[in-house]
């Protein structure tokens, strides 16, 4: 029995258990033109975040010589057996290789058509481009993980 005035919360959502994953990107010169990208752009582009759904690769690109690292923040949601989306994983892919370069982080994620850890079928990802000082773009649209 809870003490008077104490609020007891039961957490039935598996998303509540999602922990933040931190990865350091490795240099990657792959063209990202065919992938899903967003750019942090205040007065000029400073960072780029991209996702390649075939292979589960995240890209962090440094677009401006400002001394800050480029960070791709990402979220991965799964659909449960009732058709509801819920956060499964999230993290950061950080690139410190310098202006005009990019790095990538290779992740293993559920495919959209596979049964997943939430008991349903469906996986989607979104990204946003940030600087190491946490100044970020808006989130991309949700991308179905092929």
Short mmCIF file of C-alpha atoms in Angstrom, two decimals:
data_model
loop_
_atom_site.label_atom_id
_atom_site.label_comp_id
_atom_site.label_asym_id
_atom_site.label_seq_id
_atom_site.Cartn_x
_atom_site.Cartn_y
_atom_site.Cartn_z
CA UNK A 1 0.00 0.00 0.00
CA UNK A 2 1.31 3.42 -0.96
CA UNK A 3 1.77 6.10 1.64
CA UNK A 4 -0.83 8.90 1.62
CA UNK A 5 -0.02 11.50 -1.01
CA UNK A 6 2.36 9.19 -2.87
CA UNK A 7 1.74 8.72 -6.55
CA UNK A 8 2.34 5.21 -7.82
CA UNK A 9 2.77 4.75 -11.55
CA UNK A 10 2.60 1.42 -13.31
CA UNK A 11 4.57 1.40 -16.53
CA UNK A 12 3.07 -0.97 -19.05
CA UNK A 13 4.63 0.69 -22.09
CA UNK A 14 7.75 -1.16 -23.27
CA UNK A 15 8.99 2.13 -24.75
CA UNK A 16 9.66 3.41 -21.25
CA UNK A 17 12.58 0.97 -21.05
CA UNK A 18 14.32 2.42 -24.13
CA UNK A 19 17.83 3.56 -23.29
CA UNK A 20 19.90 6.10 -25.16
CA UNK A 21 22.61 4.64 -27.42
CA UNK A 22 25.78 6.67 -28.04
CA UNK A 23 27.96 5.86 -31.06
CA UNK A 24 31.05 7.46 -32.54
CA UNK A 25 30.82 7.58 -36.33
CA UNK A 26 33.53 6.23 -38.61
CA UNK A 27 34.63 8.20 -41.68
CA UNK A 28 32.38 7.47 -44.65
CA UNK A 29 32.53 9.05 -48.11
CA UNK A 30 29.32 7.43 -49.38
CA UNK A 31 27.06 9.80 -51.32
CA UNK A 32 23.90 10.41 -49.28
CA UNK A 33 21.90 11.93 -52.15
CA UNK A 34 19.50 8.96 -52.31
CA UNK A 35 18.87 8.77 -48.56
CA UNK A 36 16.54 10.61 -46.18
CA UNK A 37 18.31 13.72 -44.88
CA UNK A 38 17.67 16.85 -42.82
CA UNK A 39 19.98 19.83 -42.46
CA UNK A 40 20.55 22.08 -39.47
CA UNK A 41 20.31 25.45 -41.19
CA UNK A 42 20.04 28.69 -39.25
CA UNK A 43 21.81 31.19 -41.49
CA UNK A 44 23.88 28.54 -43.28
CA UNK A 45 24.01 24.73 -43.20
CA UNK A 46 26.04 23.55 -40.20
CA UNK A 47 25.18 19.85 -39.84
CA UNK A 48 23.42 17.12 -41.84
CA UNK A 49 21.69 13.95 -40.61
CA UNK A 50 20.75 11.11 -42.98
CA UNK A 51 19.28 7.63 -42.74
CA UNK A 52 19.75 4.77 -45.20
CA UNK A 53 16.84 2.34 -44.58
CA UNK A 54 18.46 -0.47 -46.57
CA UNK A 55 21.26 -1.44 -44.20
CA UNK A 56 20.23 0.67 -41.20
CA UNK A 57 23.00 3.26 -41.58
CA UNK A 58 22.95 6.71 -39.97
CA UNK A 59 25.13 9.53 -41.34
CA UNK A 60 26.37 12.64 -39.52
CA UNK A 61 27.82 15.35 -41.73
CA UNK A 62 29.77 18.42 -40.64
CA UNK A 63 28.84 21.25 -43.00
CA UNK A 64 30.62 24.24 -41.47
CA UNK A 65 33.98 25.05 -39.87
CA UNK A 66 32.79 26.06 -36.41
CA UNK A 67 34.67 23.69 -34.07
CA UNK A 68 31.50 21.77 -33.19
CA UNK A 69 30.94 18.09 -33.90
CA UNK A 70 27.99 16.94 -36.01
CA UNK A 71 25.48 14.75 -34.20
CA UNK A 72 22.67 12.73 -35.75
CA UNK A 73 19.97 12.09 -33.16
CA UNK A 74 17.63 9.24 -34.05
CA UNK A 75 14.55 7.42 -32.81
CA UNK A 76 13.29 3.96 -33.78
CA UNK A 77 9.65 3.05 -33.12
CA UNK A 78 8.00 -0.34 -33.46
CA UNK A 79 4.36 -1.17 -33.98
CA UNK A 80 2.76 -3.41 -31.36
CA UNK A 81 0.20 -6.16 -32.02
CA UNK A 82 -2.62 -3.60 -31.68
CA UNK A 83 -1.14 -1.34 -34.36
CA UNK A 84 0.19 1.33 -31.98
CA UNK A 85 3.65 2.85 -32.45
CA UNK A 86 6.00 3.01 -29.46
CA UNK A 87 9.61 4.06 -28.93
CA UNK A 88 11.96 1.07 -28.98
CA UNK A 89 15.44 2.57 -29.38
CA UNK A 90 17.01 6.00 -29.70
CA UNK A 91 20.46 7.46 -29.75
CA UNK A 92 23.16 9.67 -31.13
CA UNK A 93 25.73 9.16 -33.87
CA UNK A 94 28.56 11.70 -33.39
CA UNK A 95 31.10 12.74 -36.04
CA UNK A 96 34.14 14.83 -35.11
CA UNK A 97 36.11 14.53 -38.36
CA UNK A 98 35.97 18.17 -39.39
CA UNK A 99 34.20 20.49 -41.76
CA UNK A 100 33.18 19.11 -45.15
CA UNK A 101 33.34 15.47 -44.01
CA UNK A 102 30.92 12.88 -42.71
CA UNK A 103 30.83 9.70 -40.70
CA UNK A 104 28.38 6.84 -40.34
CA UNK A 105 27.03 4.54 -37.66
CA UNK A 106 25.78 1.13 -38.75
CA UNK A 107 22.83 -0.05 -36.65
CA UNK A 108 20.86 -3.28 -36.71
CA UNK A 109 17.13 -2.54 -36.60
CA UNK A 110 13.97 -4.51 -37.19
CA UNK A 111 12.75 -4.39 -40.77
CA UNK A 112 9.31 -2.91 -41.43
CA UNK A 113 7.92 -6.29 -42.55
CA UNK A 114 9.36 -8.37 -39.67
CA UNK A 115 7.69 -9.35 -36.40
CA UNK A 116 9.36 -7.24 -33.72
CA UNK A 117 10.02 -6.97 -29.98
CA UNK A 118 6.70 -5.15 -29.40
CA UNK A 119 4.80 -8.13 -30.82
CA UNK A 120 3.69 -6.48 -34.04
CA UNK A 121 4.98 -5.84 -37.53
CA UNK A 122 6.41 -2.42 -38.35
CA UNK A 123 9.58 -0.39 -37.77
CA UNK A 124 10.22 3.28 -38.50
CA UNK A 125 13.06 5.75 -37.92
CA UNK A 126 13.44 9.52 -37.82
CA UNK A 127 16.54 11.72 -37.53
CA UNK A 128 17.54 15.27 -36.76
CA UNK A 129 20.80 17.13 -37.39
CA UNK A 130 22.51 18.66 -34.38
CA UNK A 131 25.71 20.30 -33.31
CA UNK A 132 27.56 19.07 -30.25
CA UNK A 133 26.07 22.01 -28.30
CA UNK A 134 22.57 20.47 -28.74
CA UNK A 135 21.41 23.05 -31.28
CA UNK A 136 19.25 20.91 -33.61
CA UNK A 137 17.09 20.91 -36.71
CA UNK A 138 13.52 19.68 -36.60
CA UNK A 139 12.90 15.93 -36.83
CA UNK A 140 12.67 14.38 -40.28
CA UNK A 141 9.44 12.68 -41.24
CA UNK A 142 9.14 9.04 -40.14
CA UNK A 143 10.95 6.68 -42.53
CA UNK A 144 9.76 3.08 -42.85
CA UNK A 145 12.72 0.79 -42.28
CA UNK A 146 12.94 -1.42 -45.36
#
